[in-house]
Coordinates of N, CA and C and ligand atoms in Angstrom, one line a residue:
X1 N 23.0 129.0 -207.7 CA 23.4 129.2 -206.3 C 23.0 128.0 -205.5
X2 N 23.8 127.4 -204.0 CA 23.9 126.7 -203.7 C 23.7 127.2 -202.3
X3 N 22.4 126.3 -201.7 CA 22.5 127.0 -200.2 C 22.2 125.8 -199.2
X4 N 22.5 125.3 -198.1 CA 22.4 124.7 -197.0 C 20.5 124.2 -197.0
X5 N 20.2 123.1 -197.1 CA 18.9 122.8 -196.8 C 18.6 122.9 -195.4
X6 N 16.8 123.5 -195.2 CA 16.6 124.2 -193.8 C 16.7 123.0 -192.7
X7 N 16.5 121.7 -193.6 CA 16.4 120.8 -192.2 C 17.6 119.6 -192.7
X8 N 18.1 118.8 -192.0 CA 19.5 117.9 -192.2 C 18.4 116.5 -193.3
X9 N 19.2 116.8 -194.4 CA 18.7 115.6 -195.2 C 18.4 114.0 -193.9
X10 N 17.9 113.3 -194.6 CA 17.6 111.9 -193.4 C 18.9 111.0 -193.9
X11 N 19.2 111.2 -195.3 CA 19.9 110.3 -196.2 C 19.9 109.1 -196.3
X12 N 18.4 108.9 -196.3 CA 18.0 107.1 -196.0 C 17.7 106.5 -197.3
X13 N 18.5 107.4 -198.5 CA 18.4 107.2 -199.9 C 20.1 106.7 -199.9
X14 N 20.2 106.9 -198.9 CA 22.3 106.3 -199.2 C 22.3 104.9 -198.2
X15 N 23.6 104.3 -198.7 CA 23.8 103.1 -197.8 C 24.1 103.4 -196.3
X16 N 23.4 102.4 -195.1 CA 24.0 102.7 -194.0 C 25.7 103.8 -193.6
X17 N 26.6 103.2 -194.2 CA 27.7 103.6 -194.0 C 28.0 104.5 -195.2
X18 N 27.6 104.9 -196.2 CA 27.6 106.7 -196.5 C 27.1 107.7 -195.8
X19 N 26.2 107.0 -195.0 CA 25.8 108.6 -194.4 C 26.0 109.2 -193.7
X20 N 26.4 110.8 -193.2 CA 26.9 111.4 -192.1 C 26.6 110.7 -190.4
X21 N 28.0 110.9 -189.7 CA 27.3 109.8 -188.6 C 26.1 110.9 -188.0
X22 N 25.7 109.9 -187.0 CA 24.7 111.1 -186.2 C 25.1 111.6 -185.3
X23 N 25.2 113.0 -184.9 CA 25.5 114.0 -183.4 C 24.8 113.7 -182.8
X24 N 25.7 112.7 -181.8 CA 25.5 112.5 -180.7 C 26.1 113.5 -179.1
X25 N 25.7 113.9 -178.5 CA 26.6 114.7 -177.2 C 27.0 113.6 -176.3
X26 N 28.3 113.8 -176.0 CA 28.5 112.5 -174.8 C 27.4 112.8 -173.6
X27 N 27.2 111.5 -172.9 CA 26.8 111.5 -171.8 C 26.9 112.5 -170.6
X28 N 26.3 113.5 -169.7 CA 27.0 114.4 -168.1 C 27.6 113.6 -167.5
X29 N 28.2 113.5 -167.1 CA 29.0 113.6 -165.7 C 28.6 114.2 -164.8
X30 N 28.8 113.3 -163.1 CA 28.7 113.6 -162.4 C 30.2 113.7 -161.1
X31 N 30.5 114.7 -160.6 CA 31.4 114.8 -159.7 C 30.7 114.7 -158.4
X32 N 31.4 113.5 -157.7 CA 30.8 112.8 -156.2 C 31.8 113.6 -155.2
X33 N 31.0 113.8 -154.2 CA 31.9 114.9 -153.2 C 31.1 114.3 -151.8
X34 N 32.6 114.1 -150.8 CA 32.3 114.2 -149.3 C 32.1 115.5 -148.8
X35 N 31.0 115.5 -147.9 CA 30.9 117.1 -147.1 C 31.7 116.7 -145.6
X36 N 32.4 117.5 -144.6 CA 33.0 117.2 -143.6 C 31.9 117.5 -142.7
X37 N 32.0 117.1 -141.3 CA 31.0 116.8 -140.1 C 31.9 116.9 -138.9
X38 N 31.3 117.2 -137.9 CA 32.1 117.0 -136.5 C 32.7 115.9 -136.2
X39 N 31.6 114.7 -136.7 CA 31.9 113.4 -135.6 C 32.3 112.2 -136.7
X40 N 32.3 111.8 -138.0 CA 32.5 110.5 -138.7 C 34.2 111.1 -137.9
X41 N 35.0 109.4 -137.4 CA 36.6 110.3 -137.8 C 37.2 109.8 -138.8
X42 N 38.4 110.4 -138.9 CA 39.2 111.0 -139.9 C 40.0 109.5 -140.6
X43 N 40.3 108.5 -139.6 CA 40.8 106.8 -140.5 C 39.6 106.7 -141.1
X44 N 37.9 106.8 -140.2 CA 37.1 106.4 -141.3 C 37.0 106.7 -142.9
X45 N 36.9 107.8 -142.6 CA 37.2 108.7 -144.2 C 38.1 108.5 -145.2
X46 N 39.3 108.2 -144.9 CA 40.1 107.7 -145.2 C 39.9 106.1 -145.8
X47 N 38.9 105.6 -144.7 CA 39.0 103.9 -145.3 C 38.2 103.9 -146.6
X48 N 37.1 105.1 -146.0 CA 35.5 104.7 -147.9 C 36.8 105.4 -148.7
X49 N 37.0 106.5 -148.7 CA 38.2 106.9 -149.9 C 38.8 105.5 -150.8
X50 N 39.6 104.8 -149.6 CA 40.0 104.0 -150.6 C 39.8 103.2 -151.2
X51 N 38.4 102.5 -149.8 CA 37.5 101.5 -150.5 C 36.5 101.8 -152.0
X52 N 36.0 103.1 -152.3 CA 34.7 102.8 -152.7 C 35.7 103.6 -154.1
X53 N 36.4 104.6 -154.3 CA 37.2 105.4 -154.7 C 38.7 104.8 -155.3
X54 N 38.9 103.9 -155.1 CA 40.2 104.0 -155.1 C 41.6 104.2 -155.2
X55 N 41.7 105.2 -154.0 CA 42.8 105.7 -154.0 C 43.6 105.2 -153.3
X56 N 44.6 105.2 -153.3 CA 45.7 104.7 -152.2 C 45.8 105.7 -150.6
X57 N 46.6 105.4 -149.7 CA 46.5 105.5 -148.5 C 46.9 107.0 -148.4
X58 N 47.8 107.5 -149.2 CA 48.2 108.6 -149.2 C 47.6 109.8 -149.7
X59 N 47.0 109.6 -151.0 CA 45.5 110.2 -151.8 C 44.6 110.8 -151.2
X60 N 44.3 109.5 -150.1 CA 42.6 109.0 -149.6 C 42.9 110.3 -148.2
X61 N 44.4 110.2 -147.6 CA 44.5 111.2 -146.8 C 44.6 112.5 -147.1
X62 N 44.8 112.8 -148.0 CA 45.2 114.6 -148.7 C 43.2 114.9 -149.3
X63 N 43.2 113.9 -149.7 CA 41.7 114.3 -149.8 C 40.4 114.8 -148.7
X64 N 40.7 113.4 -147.7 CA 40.4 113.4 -146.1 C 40.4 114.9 -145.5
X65 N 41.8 115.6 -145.8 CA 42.0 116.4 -144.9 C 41.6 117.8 -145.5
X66 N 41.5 117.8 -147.3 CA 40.9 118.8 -147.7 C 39.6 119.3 -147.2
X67 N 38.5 117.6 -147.4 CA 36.9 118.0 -147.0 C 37.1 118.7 -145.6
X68 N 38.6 118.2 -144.4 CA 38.2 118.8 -143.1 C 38.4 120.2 -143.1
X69 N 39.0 120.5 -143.9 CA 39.4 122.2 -143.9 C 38.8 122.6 -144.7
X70 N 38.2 122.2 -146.1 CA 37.5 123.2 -146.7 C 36.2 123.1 -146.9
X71 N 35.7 122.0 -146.1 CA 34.3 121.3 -146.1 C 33.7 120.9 -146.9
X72 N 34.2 120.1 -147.9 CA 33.7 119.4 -148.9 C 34.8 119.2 -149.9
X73 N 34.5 118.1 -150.7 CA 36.2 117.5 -151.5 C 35.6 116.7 -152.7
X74 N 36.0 116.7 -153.8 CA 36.2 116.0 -155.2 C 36.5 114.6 -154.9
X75 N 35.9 113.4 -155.0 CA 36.3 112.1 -155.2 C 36.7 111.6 -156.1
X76 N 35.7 111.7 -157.1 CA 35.8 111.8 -158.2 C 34.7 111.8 -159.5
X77 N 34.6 111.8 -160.7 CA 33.7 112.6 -161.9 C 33.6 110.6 -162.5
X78 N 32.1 110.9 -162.6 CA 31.8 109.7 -163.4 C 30.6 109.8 -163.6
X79 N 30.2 108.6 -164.9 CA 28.8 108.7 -165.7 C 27.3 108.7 -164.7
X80 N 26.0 109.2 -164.2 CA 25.4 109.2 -163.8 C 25.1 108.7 -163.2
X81 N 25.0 107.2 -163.6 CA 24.4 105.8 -162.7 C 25.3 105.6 -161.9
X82 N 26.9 105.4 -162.7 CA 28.1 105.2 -161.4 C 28.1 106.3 -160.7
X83 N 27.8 107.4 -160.8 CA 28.0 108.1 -159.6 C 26.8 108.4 -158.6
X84 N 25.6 107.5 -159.0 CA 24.8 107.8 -158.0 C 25.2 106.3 -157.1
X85 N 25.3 105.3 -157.9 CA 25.9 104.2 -157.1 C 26.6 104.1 -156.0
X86 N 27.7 105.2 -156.4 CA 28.9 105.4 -155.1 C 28.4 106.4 -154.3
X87 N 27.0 107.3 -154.3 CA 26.6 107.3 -153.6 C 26.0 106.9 -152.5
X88 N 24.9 106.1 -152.7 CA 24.2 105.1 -152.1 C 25.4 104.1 -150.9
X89 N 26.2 103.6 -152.2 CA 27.1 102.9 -151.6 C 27.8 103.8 -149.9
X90 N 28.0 104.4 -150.6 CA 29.1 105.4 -149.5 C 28.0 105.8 -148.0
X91 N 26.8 106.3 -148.7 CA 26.4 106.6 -147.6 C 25.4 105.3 -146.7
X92 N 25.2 104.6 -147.2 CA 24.5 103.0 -147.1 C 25.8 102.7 -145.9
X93 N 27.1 102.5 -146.2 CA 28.1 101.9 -145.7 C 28.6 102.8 -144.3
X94 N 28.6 104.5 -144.4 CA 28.8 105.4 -143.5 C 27.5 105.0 -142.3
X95 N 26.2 104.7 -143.0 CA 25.2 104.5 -142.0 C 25.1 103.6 -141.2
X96 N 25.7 102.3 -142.0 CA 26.0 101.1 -141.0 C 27.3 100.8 -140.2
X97 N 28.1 101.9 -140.2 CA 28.8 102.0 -139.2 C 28.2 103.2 -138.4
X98 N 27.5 103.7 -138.2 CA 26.6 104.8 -137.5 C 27.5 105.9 -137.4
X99 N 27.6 106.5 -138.9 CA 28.6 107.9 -138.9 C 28.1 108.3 -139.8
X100 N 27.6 109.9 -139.3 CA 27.0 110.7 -139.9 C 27.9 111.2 -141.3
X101 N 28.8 110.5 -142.2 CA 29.4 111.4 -143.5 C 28.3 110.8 -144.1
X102 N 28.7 112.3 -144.9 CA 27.7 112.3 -146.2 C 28.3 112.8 -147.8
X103 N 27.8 111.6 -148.4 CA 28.7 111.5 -150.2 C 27.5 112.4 -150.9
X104 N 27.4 113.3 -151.3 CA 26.6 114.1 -152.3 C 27.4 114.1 -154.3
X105 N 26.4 114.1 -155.1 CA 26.5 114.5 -156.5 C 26.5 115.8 -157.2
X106 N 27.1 116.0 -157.9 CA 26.6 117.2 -158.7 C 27.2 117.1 -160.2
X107 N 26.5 117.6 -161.2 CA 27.0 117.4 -162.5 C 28.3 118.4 -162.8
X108 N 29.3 117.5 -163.4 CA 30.6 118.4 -163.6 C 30.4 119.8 -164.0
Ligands
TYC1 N1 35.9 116.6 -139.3 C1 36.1 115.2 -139.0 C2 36.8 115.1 -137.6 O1 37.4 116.1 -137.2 C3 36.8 114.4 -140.0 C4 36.1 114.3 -141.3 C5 36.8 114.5 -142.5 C6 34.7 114.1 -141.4 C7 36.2 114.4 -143.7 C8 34.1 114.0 -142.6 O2 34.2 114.1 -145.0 C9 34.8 114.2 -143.8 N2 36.8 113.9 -137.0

Protein backbone atom coordinates (compact mmCIF):
# COMPACT_ATOMS: atom_id res chain seq x y z
CA UNK A 1 0.00 0.00 0.00
CA UNK A 2 1.02 3.38 -1.03
CA UNK A 3 0.19 6.49 0.94
CA UNK A 4 1.10 10.28 0.72
CA UNK A 5 4.05 11.17 3.22
CA UNK A 6 2.81 13.42 6.28
CA UNK A 7 5.22 16.17 5.48
CA UNK A 8 6.38 17.34 1.58
CA UNK A 9 9.65 15.45 0.90
CA UNK A 10 12.61 18.51 0.75
CA UNK A 11 13.95 16.49 -2.32
CA UNK A 12 17.41 17.91 -1.82
CA UNK A 13 18.48 14.29 -2.81
CA UNK A 14 17.36 15.25 -6.51
CA UNK A 15 18.99 17.73 -8.86
CA UNK A 16 17.92 21.47 -8.59
CA UNK A 17 15.67 21.10 -11.67
CA UNK A 18 13.97 17.66 -10.79
CA UNK A 19 12.32 18.88 -8.09
CA UNK A 20 8.75 19.95 -7.67
CA UNK A 21 8.75 23.82 -8.06
CA UNK A 22 7.88 25.45 -4.78
CA UNK A 23 4.21 27.03 -3.93
CA UNK A 24 4.47 30.07 -4.02
CA UNK A 25 0.99 32.49 -3.72
CA UNK A 26 1.27 35.60 -5.84
CA UNK A 27 1.73 38.69 -4.17
CA UNK A 28 -2.00 41.04 -2.67
CA UNK A 29 -2.96 43.53 -4.45
CA UNK A 30 -4.05 46.62 -3.59
CA UNK A 31 -7.05 48.68 -5.11
CA UNK A 32 -6.37 52.65 -4.81
CA UNK A 33 -9.55 54.63 -4.50
CA UNK A 34 -10.43 58.51 -4.53
CA UNK A 35 -13.05 59.50 -1.73
CA UNK A 36 -15.27 62.62 -3.08
CA UNK A 37 -15.25 66.09 -0.81
CA UNK A 38 -17.16 69.31 -1.16
CA UNK A 39 -14.34 71.50 -2.14
CA UNK A 40 -11.07 69.71 -4.31
CA UNK A 41 -12.90 70.72 -7.95
CA UNK A 42 -13.86 68.50 -10.42
CA UNK A 43 -10.79 69.58 -13.56
CA UNK A 44 -8.57 68.95 -10.52
CA UNK A 45 -9.59 65.37 -10.16
CA UNK A 46 -9.58 64.87 -13.39
CA UNK A 47 -5.96 66.20 -13.86
CA UNK A 48 -4.23 63.50 -10.77
CA UNK A 49 -6.52 60.78 -12.71
CA UNK A 50 -4.56 61.22 -15.56
CA UNK A 51 -1.47 62.31 -14.26
CA UNK A 52 -0.62 59.70 -11.56
CA UNK A 53 -3.24 56.88 -13.15
CA UNK A 54 -3.18 57.08 -16.52
CA UNK A 55 -5.99 57.55 -18.02
CA UNK A 56 -6.99 59.57 -20.75
CA UNK A 57 -9.31 62.69 -20.58
CA UNK A 58 -12.36 60.89 -21.07
CA UNK A 59 -11.69 57.83 -18.44
CA UNK A 60 -10.22 60.27 -15.91
CA UNK A 61 -13.87 62.09 -16.30
CA UNK A 62 -16.29 59.02 -16.00
CA UNK A 63 -14.27 58.12 -13.09
CA UNK A 64 -14.27 61.89 -11.66
CA UNK A 65 -17.89 61.87 -11.75
CA UNK A 66 -18.39 58.32 -10.32
CA UNK A 67 -16.34 59.27 -6.85
CA UNK A 68 -18.89 62.57 -7.15
CA UNK A 69 -22.00 60.54 -7.00
CA UNK A 70 -21.12 57.53 -5.40
CA UNK A 71 -18.36 58.84 -3.07
CA UNK A 72 -15.54 56.95 -3.76
CA UNK A 73 -14.12 55.29 -7.15
CA UNK A 74 -11.58 52.43 -8.38
CA UNK A 75 -8.30 53.91 -9.86
CA UNK A 76 -6.86 51.22 -10.03
CA UNK A 77 -5.39 47.52 -8.44
CA UNK A 78 -1.67 47.17 -8.06
CA UNK A 79 1.21 45.43 -6.05
CA UNK A 80 1.57 46.97 -2.44
CA UNK A 81 4.44 49.20 -2.68
CA UNK A 82 3.00 50.70 -6.04
CA UNK A 83 -0.09 51.31 -4.60
CA UNK A 84 0.98 52.88 -1.51
CA UNK A 85 3.34 55.03 -3.72
CA UNK A 86 0.29 56.42 -5.71
CA UNK A 87 -0.83 57.07 -2.60
CA UNK A 88 1.51 59.31 -1.00
CA UNK A 89 1.98 60.67 -4.42
CA UNK A 90 -1.66 61.63 -4.97
CA UNK A 91 -2.24 62.94 -1.68
CA UNK A 92 1.46 64.73 -1.22
CA UNK A 93 0.37 66.50 -4.77
CA UNK A 94 -3.54 67.19 -3.71
CA UNK A 95 -1.82 68.89 -0.53
CA UNK A 96 0.34 71.07 -2.37
CA UNK A 97 -2.17 72.52 -4.24
CA UNK A 98 -4.21 73.01 -0.94
CA UNK A 99 -7.17 70.49 -1.78
CA UNK A 100 -8.56 68.48 0.57
CA UNK A 101 -8.88 64.97 -1.93
CA UNK A 102 -8.04 62.10 -0.54
CA UNK A 103 -6.43 58.69 -2.33
CA UNK A 104 -6.99 55.76 0.16
CA UNK A 105 -5.88 51.68 -0.32
CA UNK A 106 -7.45 48.59 0.28
CA UNK A 107 -6.52 45.04 -0.60
CA UNK A 108 -8.39 43.70 -3.70
N1 LIG B 1 -17.42 66.87 -5.26
C1 LIG B 1 -16.42 67.73 -5.87
C2 LIG B 1 -17.09 69.01 -6.38
O1 LIG B 1 -18.30 69.05 -6.50
C3 LIG B 1 -15.68 67.05 -7.02
C4 LIG B 1 -14.89 65.88 -6.60
C5 LIG B 1 -14.93 64.71 -7.37
C6 LIG B 1 -14.08 65.93 -5.48
C7 LIG B 1 -14.18 63.61 -7.01
C8 LIG B 1 -13.31 64.81 -5.10
O2 LIG B 1 -12.59 62.58 -5.54
C9 LIG B 1 -13.35 63.66 -5.87
N2 LIG B 1 -16.30 70.01 -6.69
Amino acid sequence: MSSKPAVLPDQTDLPVLEREPAKVKPPPLFTVYLLNDDYTPMEFVVIVLQKFFSMGRDQATLVMLKVHREGRGACGTYPKEVAETKVEQVNGFSRMHQHPLQCTMEEA
